[in-house]
XYZ file of C-alpha atoms in Angstrom:
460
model
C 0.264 -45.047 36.016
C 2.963 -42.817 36.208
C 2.808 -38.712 35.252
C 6.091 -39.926 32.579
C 4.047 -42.660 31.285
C 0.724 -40.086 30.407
C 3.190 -37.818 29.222
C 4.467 -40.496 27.015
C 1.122 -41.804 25.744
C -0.441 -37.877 25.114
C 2.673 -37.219 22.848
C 2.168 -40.428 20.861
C -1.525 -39.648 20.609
C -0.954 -36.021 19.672
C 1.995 -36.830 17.167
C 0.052 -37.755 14.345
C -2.138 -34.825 14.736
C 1.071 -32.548 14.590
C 2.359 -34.387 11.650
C -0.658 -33.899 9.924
C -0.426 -30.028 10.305
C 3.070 -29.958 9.438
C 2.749 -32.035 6.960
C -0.137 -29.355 5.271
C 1.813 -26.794 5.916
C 4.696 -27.736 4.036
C 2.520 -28.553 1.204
C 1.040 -25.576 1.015
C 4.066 -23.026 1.283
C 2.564 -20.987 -1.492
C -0.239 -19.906 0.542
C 1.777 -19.487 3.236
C 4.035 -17.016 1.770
C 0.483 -15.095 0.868
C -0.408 -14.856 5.060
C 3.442 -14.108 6.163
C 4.085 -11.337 3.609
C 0.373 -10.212 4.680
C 0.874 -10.198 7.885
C 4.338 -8.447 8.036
C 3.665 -5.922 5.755
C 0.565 -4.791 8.318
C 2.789 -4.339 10.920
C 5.472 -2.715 9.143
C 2.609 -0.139 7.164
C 1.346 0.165 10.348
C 4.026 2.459 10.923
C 4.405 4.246 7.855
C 0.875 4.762 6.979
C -0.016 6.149 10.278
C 2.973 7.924 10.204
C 2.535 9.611 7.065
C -1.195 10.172 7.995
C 0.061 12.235 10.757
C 3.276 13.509 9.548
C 2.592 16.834 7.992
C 0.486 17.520 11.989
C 3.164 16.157 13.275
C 6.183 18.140 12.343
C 4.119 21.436 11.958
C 3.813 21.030 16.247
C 7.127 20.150 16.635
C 8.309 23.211 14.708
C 6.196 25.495 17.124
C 8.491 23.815 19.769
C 11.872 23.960 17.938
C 12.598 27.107 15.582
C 15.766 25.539 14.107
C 13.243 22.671 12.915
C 12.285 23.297 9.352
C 10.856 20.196 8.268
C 7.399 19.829 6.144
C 5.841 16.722 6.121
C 4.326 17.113 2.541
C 7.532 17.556 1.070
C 9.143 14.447 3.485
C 6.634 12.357 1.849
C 7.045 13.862 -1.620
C 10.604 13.207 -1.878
C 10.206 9.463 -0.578
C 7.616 9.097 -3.482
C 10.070 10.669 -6.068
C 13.233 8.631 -4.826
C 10.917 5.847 -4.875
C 9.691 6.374 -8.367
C 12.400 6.188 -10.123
C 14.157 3.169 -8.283
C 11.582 0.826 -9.358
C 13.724 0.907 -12.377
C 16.447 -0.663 -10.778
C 14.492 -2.814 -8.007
C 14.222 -5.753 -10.754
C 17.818 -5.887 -11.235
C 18.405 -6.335 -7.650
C 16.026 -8.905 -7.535
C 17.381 -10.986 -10.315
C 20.512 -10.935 -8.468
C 19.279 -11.600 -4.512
C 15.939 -13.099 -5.234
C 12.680 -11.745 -3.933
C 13.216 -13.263 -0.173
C 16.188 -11.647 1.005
C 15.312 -8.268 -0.684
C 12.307 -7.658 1.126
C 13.925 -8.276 4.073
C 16.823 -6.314 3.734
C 14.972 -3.621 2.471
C 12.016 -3.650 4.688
C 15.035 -2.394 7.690
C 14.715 0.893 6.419
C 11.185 1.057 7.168
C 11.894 0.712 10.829
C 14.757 3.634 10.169
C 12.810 5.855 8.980
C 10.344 5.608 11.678
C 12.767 5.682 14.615
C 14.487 9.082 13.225
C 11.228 10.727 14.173
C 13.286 11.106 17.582
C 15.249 13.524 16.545
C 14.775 17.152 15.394
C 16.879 17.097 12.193
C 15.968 18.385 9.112
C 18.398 17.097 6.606
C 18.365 13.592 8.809
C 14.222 13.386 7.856
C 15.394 13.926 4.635
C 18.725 12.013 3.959
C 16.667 8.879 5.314
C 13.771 9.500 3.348
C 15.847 9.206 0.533
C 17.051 5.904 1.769
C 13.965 4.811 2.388
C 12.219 5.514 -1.060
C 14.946 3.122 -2.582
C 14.102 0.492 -0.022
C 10.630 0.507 -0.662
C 11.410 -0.079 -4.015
C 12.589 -3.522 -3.726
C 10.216 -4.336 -1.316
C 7.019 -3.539 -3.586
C 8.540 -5.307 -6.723
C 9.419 -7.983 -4.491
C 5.727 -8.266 -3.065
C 4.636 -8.095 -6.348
C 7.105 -11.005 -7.562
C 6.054 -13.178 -4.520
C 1.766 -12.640 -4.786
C 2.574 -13.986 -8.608
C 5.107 -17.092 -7.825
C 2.870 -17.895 -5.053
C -0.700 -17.656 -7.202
C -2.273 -18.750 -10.579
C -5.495 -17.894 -12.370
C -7.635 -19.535 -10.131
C -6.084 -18.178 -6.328
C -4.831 -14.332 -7.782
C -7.960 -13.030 -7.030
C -8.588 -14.824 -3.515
C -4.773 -14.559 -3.218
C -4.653 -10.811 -3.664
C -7.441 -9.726 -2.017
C -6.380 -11.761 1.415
C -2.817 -9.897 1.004
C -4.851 -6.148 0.649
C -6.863 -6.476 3.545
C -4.033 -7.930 5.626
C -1.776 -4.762 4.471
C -4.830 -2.581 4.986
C -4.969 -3.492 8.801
C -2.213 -1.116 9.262
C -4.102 1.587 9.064
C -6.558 0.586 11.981
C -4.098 -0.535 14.524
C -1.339 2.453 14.522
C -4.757 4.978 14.191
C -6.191 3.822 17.490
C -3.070 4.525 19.357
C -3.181 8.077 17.638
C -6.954 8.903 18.920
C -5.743 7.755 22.178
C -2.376 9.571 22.575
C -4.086 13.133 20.563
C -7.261 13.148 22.406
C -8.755 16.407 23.415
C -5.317 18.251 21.814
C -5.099 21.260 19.940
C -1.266 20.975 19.777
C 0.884 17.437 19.669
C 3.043 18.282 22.341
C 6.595 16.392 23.309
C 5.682 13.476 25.118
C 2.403 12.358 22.437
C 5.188 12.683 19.783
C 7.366 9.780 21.485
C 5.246 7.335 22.750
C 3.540 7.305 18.775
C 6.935 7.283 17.428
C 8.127 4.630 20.061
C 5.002 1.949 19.185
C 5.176 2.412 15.264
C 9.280 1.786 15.603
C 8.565 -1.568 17.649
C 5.860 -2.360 15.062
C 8.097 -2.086 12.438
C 10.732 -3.828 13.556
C 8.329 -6.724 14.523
C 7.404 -6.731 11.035
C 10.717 -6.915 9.318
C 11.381 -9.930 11.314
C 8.410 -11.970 10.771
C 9.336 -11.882 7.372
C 12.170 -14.330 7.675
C 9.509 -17.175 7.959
C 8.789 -16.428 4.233
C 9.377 -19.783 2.215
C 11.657 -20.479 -0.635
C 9.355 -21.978 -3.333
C 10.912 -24.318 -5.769
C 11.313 -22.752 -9.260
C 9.483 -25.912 -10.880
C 6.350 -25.103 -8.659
C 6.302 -21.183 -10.241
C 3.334 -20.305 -11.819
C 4.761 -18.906 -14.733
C 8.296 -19.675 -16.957
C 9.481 -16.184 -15.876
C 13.045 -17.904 -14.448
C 13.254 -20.001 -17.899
C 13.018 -16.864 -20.188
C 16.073 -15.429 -18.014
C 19.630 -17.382 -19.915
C 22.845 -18.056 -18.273
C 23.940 -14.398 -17.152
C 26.664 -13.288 -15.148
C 25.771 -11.040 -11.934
C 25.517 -7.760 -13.538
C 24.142 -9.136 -16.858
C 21.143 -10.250 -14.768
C 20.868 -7.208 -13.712
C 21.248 -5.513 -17.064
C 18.757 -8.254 -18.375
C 16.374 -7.367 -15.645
C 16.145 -3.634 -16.352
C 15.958 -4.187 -20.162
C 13.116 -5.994 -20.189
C 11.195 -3.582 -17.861
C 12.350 -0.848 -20.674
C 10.632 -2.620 -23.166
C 7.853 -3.898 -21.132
C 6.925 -0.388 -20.564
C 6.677 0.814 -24.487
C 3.733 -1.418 -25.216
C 0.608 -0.323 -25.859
C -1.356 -1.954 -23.194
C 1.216 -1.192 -20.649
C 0.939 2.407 -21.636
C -2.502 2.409 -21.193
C -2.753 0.823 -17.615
C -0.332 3.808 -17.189
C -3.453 6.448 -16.812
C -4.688 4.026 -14.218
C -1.336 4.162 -12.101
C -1.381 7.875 -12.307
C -4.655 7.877 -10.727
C -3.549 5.391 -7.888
C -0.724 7.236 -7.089
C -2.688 10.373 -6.857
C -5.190 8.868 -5.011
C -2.408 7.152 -2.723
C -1.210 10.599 -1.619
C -4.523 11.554 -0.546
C -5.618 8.484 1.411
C -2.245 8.601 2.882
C -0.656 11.460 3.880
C -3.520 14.729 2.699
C -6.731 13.836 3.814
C -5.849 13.181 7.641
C -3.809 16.461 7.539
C -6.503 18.307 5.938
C -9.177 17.550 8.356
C -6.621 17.897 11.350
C -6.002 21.540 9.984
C -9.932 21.984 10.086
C -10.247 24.074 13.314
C -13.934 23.942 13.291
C -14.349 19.948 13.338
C -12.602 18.760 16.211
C -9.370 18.238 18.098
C -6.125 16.580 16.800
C -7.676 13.109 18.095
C -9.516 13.434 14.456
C -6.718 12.094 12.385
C -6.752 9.277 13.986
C -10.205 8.436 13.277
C -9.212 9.447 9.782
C -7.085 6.697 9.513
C -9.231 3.748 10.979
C -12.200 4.750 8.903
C -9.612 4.497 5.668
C -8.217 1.117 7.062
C -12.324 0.114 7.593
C -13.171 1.048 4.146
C -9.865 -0.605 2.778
C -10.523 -3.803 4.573
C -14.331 -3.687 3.648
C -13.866 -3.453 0.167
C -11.211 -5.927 -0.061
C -13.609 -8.505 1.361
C -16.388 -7.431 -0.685
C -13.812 -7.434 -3.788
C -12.268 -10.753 -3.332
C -15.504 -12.415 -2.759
C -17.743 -10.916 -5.408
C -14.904 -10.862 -7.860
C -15.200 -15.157 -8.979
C -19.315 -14.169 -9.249
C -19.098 -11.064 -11.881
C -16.012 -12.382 -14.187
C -18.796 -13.322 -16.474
C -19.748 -10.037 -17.283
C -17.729 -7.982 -19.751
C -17.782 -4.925 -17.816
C -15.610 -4.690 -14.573
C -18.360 -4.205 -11.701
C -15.908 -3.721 -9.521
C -13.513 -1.078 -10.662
C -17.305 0.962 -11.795
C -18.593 0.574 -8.468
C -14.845 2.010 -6.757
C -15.315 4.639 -9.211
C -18.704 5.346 -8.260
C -17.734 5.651 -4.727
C -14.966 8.009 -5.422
C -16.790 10.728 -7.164
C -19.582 10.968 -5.010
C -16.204 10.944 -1.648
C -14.918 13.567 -3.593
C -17.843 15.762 -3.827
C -18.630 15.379 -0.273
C -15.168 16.124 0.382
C -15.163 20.131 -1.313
C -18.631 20.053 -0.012
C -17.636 19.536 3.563
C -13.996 21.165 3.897
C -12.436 24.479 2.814
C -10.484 25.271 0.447
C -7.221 26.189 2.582
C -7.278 23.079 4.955
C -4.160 21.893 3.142
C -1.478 24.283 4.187
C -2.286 24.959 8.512
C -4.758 25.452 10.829
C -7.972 27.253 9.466
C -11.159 28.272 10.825
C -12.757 28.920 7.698
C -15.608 26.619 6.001
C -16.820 25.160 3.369
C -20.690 24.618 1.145
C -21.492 23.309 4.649
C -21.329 25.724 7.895
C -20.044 24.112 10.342
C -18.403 21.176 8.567
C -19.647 17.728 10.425
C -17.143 15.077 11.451
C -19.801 12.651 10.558
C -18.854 13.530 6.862
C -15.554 13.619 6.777
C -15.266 9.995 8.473
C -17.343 8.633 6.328
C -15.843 10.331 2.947
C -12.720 8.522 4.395
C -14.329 4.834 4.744
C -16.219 4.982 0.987
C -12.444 6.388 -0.409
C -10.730 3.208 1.331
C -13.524 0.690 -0.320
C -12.959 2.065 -3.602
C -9.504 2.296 -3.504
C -9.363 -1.513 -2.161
C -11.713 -2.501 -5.252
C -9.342 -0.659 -7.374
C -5.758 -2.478 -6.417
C -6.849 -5.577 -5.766
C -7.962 -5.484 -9.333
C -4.284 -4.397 -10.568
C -2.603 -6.822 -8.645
C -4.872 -9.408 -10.418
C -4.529 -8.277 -13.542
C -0.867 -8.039 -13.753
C -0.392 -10.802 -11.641
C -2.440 -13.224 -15.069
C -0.999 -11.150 -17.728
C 2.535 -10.302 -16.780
C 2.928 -13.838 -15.072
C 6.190 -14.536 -17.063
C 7.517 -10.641 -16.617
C 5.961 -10.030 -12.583
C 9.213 -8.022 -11.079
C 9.135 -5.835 -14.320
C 5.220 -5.470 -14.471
C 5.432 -4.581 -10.797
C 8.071 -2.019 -11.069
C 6.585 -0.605 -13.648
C 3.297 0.177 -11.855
C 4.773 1.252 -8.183
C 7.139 3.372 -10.622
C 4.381 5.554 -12.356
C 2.331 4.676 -9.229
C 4.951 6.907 -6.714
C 5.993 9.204 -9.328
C 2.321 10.641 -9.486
C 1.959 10.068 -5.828
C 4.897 12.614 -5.456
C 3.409 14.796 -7.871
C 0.356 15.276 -5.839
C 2.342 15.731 -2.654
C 4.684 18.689 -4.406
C 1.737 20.582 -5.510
C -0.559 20.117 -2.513
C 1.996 22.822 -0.946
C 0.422 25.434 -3.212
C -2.765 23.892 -4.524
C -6.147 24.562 -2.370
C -8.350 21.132 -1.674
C -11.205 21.998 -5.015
C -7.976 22.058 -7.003
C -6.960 18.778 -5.773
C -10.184 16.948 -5.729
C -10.397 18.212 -9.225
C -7.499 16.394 -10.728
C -8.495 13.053 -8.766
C -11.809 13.793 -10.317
C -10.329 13.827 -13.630
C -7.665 10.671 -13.601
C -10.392 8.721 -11.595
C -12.341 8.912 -14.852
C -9.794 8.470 -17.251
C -8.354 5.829 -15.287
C -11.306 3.635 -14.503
C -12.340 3.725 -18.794
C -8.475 2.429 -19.699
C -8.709 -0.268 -16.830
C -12.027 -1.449 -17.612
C -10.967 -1.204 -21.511
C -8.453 -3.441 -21.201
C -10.266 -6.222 -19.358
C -12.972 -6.194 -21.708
C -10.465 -6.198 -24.460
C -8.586 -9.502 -22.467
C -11.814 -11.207 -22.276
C -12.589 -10.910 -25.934
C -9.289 -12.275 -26.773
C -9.603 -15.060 -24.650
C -13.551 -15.602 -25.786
C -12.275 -15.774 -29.785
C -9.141 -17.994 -28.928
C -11.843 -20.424 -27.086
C -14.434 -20.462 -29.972
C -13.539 -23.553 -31.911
């Protein structure tokens, strides 16, 4: 028998197999929107988040190096969050008008922009494209937020949600290692560290943004939800005006308002699992070297992916119970992070290098890593139950919903990274404190409120 003729016969016998997998696949596009936007999203945070982790380090060496260089990474990030804030008020409108597909591609370019002007040493160029980028990101969260609710129901938001967070959460493992690796035994980030970090997190970005273009369109009678029949007949920009309207009025009600607290405590606590905490134990002369950070960062991603998994699977076993276990026990871990935190660090580890201490003399690096890992599992038990939440009761209103929470979300988040400039660390940890509280009761008072509605319009 000839080597054609096997050939032949293996791709008969293999065809059906193939067809078969195709075949699921194309049934199941929903889900597979879920694992693409995961997936490109971690490589495409794995840039940013590592990047802001390290950013205010970062730029503080590189001004040693260049005295016309007057950047500050705190206030690089804080006017991304601001720019970013209030563009979620227009980042529905665009959607209405491009769809959710070709926005978060277009804007996820900026991403990889952002990261790949960390080769130059230009002030007003860090900030000009941070400006850019805070409108970019934008679209892309309300369009993330659009997709996880087309693509999910009742039944899969949770699972749904959860796989996307720990997905997205792998970004802060993967860029981290490199930064251990490249920082090791440093005291000062010199030239050559700086560019083979910024080099990797560029190429990781870009690979990102392009994965994305195997994102599905999903037919509008397969949505979830009847958010495409409330929109009528409009012309281009009265979409648009449509759009924004109803996020006005979305954001006026009283439950909205409420979940409102909650934001303001994600966004605060965003800032400090993003861009503070690394930099305040990389200013901490006493722990270690530079190589720190890094750690930082993979013991945040750790904790975020933990608690994801531990979310998404425990969260189908506890909806009986009127009181959310989950967003209690993320609480639970935060205060007792935070106290650790002012226990372990002093005071002025958020503006530069310090050799002074803390409660505890000499801080341990033991702590610190694993103040980072509990913050990322409560913080992952914390979204994942926002994204459910608005994903069952703003089904019919997601790109609004979702604007309005990365809107208040970033606008805090900005907040926090304006007045860590002045602010010592028991000041900050002090207002999470605070929010965590007040933000965890109005959470956890509107599910119980949702689930006696739904128990009273089930009694017969």
């Amino acid at each position: 028998m000839s080597h054609q003729t096997l050939a032949a016969q293996y791709r008969e016998a293999r065809a059906p197999i193939l067809i078969f997998i195709l075949s699921r696949l194309k049934m199941d596009a929903k889900f597979w929107n879920i694992i693409v936007m995961g997936f490109g999203y971690m490589l495409i945070f794995t840039a940013f988040q590592t990047l802001g982790n390290i950013e205010k380090n970062l730029l503080a060496s590189l001004a040693e190096e260049d005295k016309t260089f007057s950047g500050d990474g705190f206030i690089s990030l804080a006017s991304i969050y601001v720019v970013f804030a209030f563009a979620n008020w227009l980042a529905p409108s665009v959607l209405a008008v491009t769809g959710p597909r070709i926005s978060i591609i277009s804007a996820s370019l900026f991403f990889s922009l952002f990261t790949f002007i960390f080769f130059f040493t230009s002030t007003w160029l860090l900030y000009t494209v941070g400006v850019l980028l805070g409108i970019a990101a934008a679209v892309v969260w309300t369009a993330q937020g659009v997709i996880l609710s087309r693509c999910s129901d009742s039944d899969t938001i949770a699972r749904n949600s959860g796989l996307f967070w720990v997905m997205y959460e792998l970004s802060f493992i993967f860029g981290n290692m490199l930064v251990i690796y490249e920082f090791r035994n440093k005291k000062h980030i010199d030239a050559n560290a700086r560019r083979e970090v910024v080099w990797f997190l560029t190429a990781s970005s870009i690979l990102g943004t392009l994965s994305l273009f195997a994102l599905r369109n999903v037919p509008k009678d397969t949505f979830n939800s009847d958010e495409e029949l409330q929109q009528p007949e409009l012309s281009f920009l009265g979409r648009a005006w449509f759009a924004f309207r109803t996020a006005v009025q979305l954001f006026v009600t009283r439950d909205m308002l409420l979940l409102n607290v909650t934001f303001i405590y994600t966004g605060l606590l965003t800032t400090f699992v993003t861009g503070l905490y690394g930099a305040i134990v990389g200013f901490t002369k006493k722990l270690a070297t530079k190589d720190i950070i890094g750690m930082v960062g993979i013991c945040i991603g750790a904790g975020e992916v933990f608690g994801g998994c531990a979310a998404t699977y425990f969260a189908p076993k506890i909806i009986r119970y009127a009181i959310d276990v989950i967003i209690l026990t993320g609480y639970g871990l935060h205060m007792f992070s935070f106290a650790l935190v002012m226990l372990n660090l002093p005071n002025k580890a958020p503006f530069a290098d310090t050799d002074d201490v803390s409660f505890i003399d000499p801080p341990r690096v033991w702590i610190a890593l694993l103040c980072a890992f509990l913050t990322g599992v409560g913080d992952a038990c914390i979204h994942i139950q926002i994204y459910s939440l608005l994903g069952v009761i703003y089904a019919n209103q997601s790109a609004e919903a979702f604007a309005i929470f990365t809107f208040v979300d970033s606008l805090s988040a900005s907040i926090a990274f304006f007045y860590a400039i002045a602010l010592g660390l028991y000041g900050q940890v002090a207002i999470l404190m605070l929010f965590s509280t007040l933000g965890s009761f109005t959470i956890c008072f509107l599910k119980w409120n949702l689930k006696r509605l739904q128990s009273v319009n089930m009694t017969p």
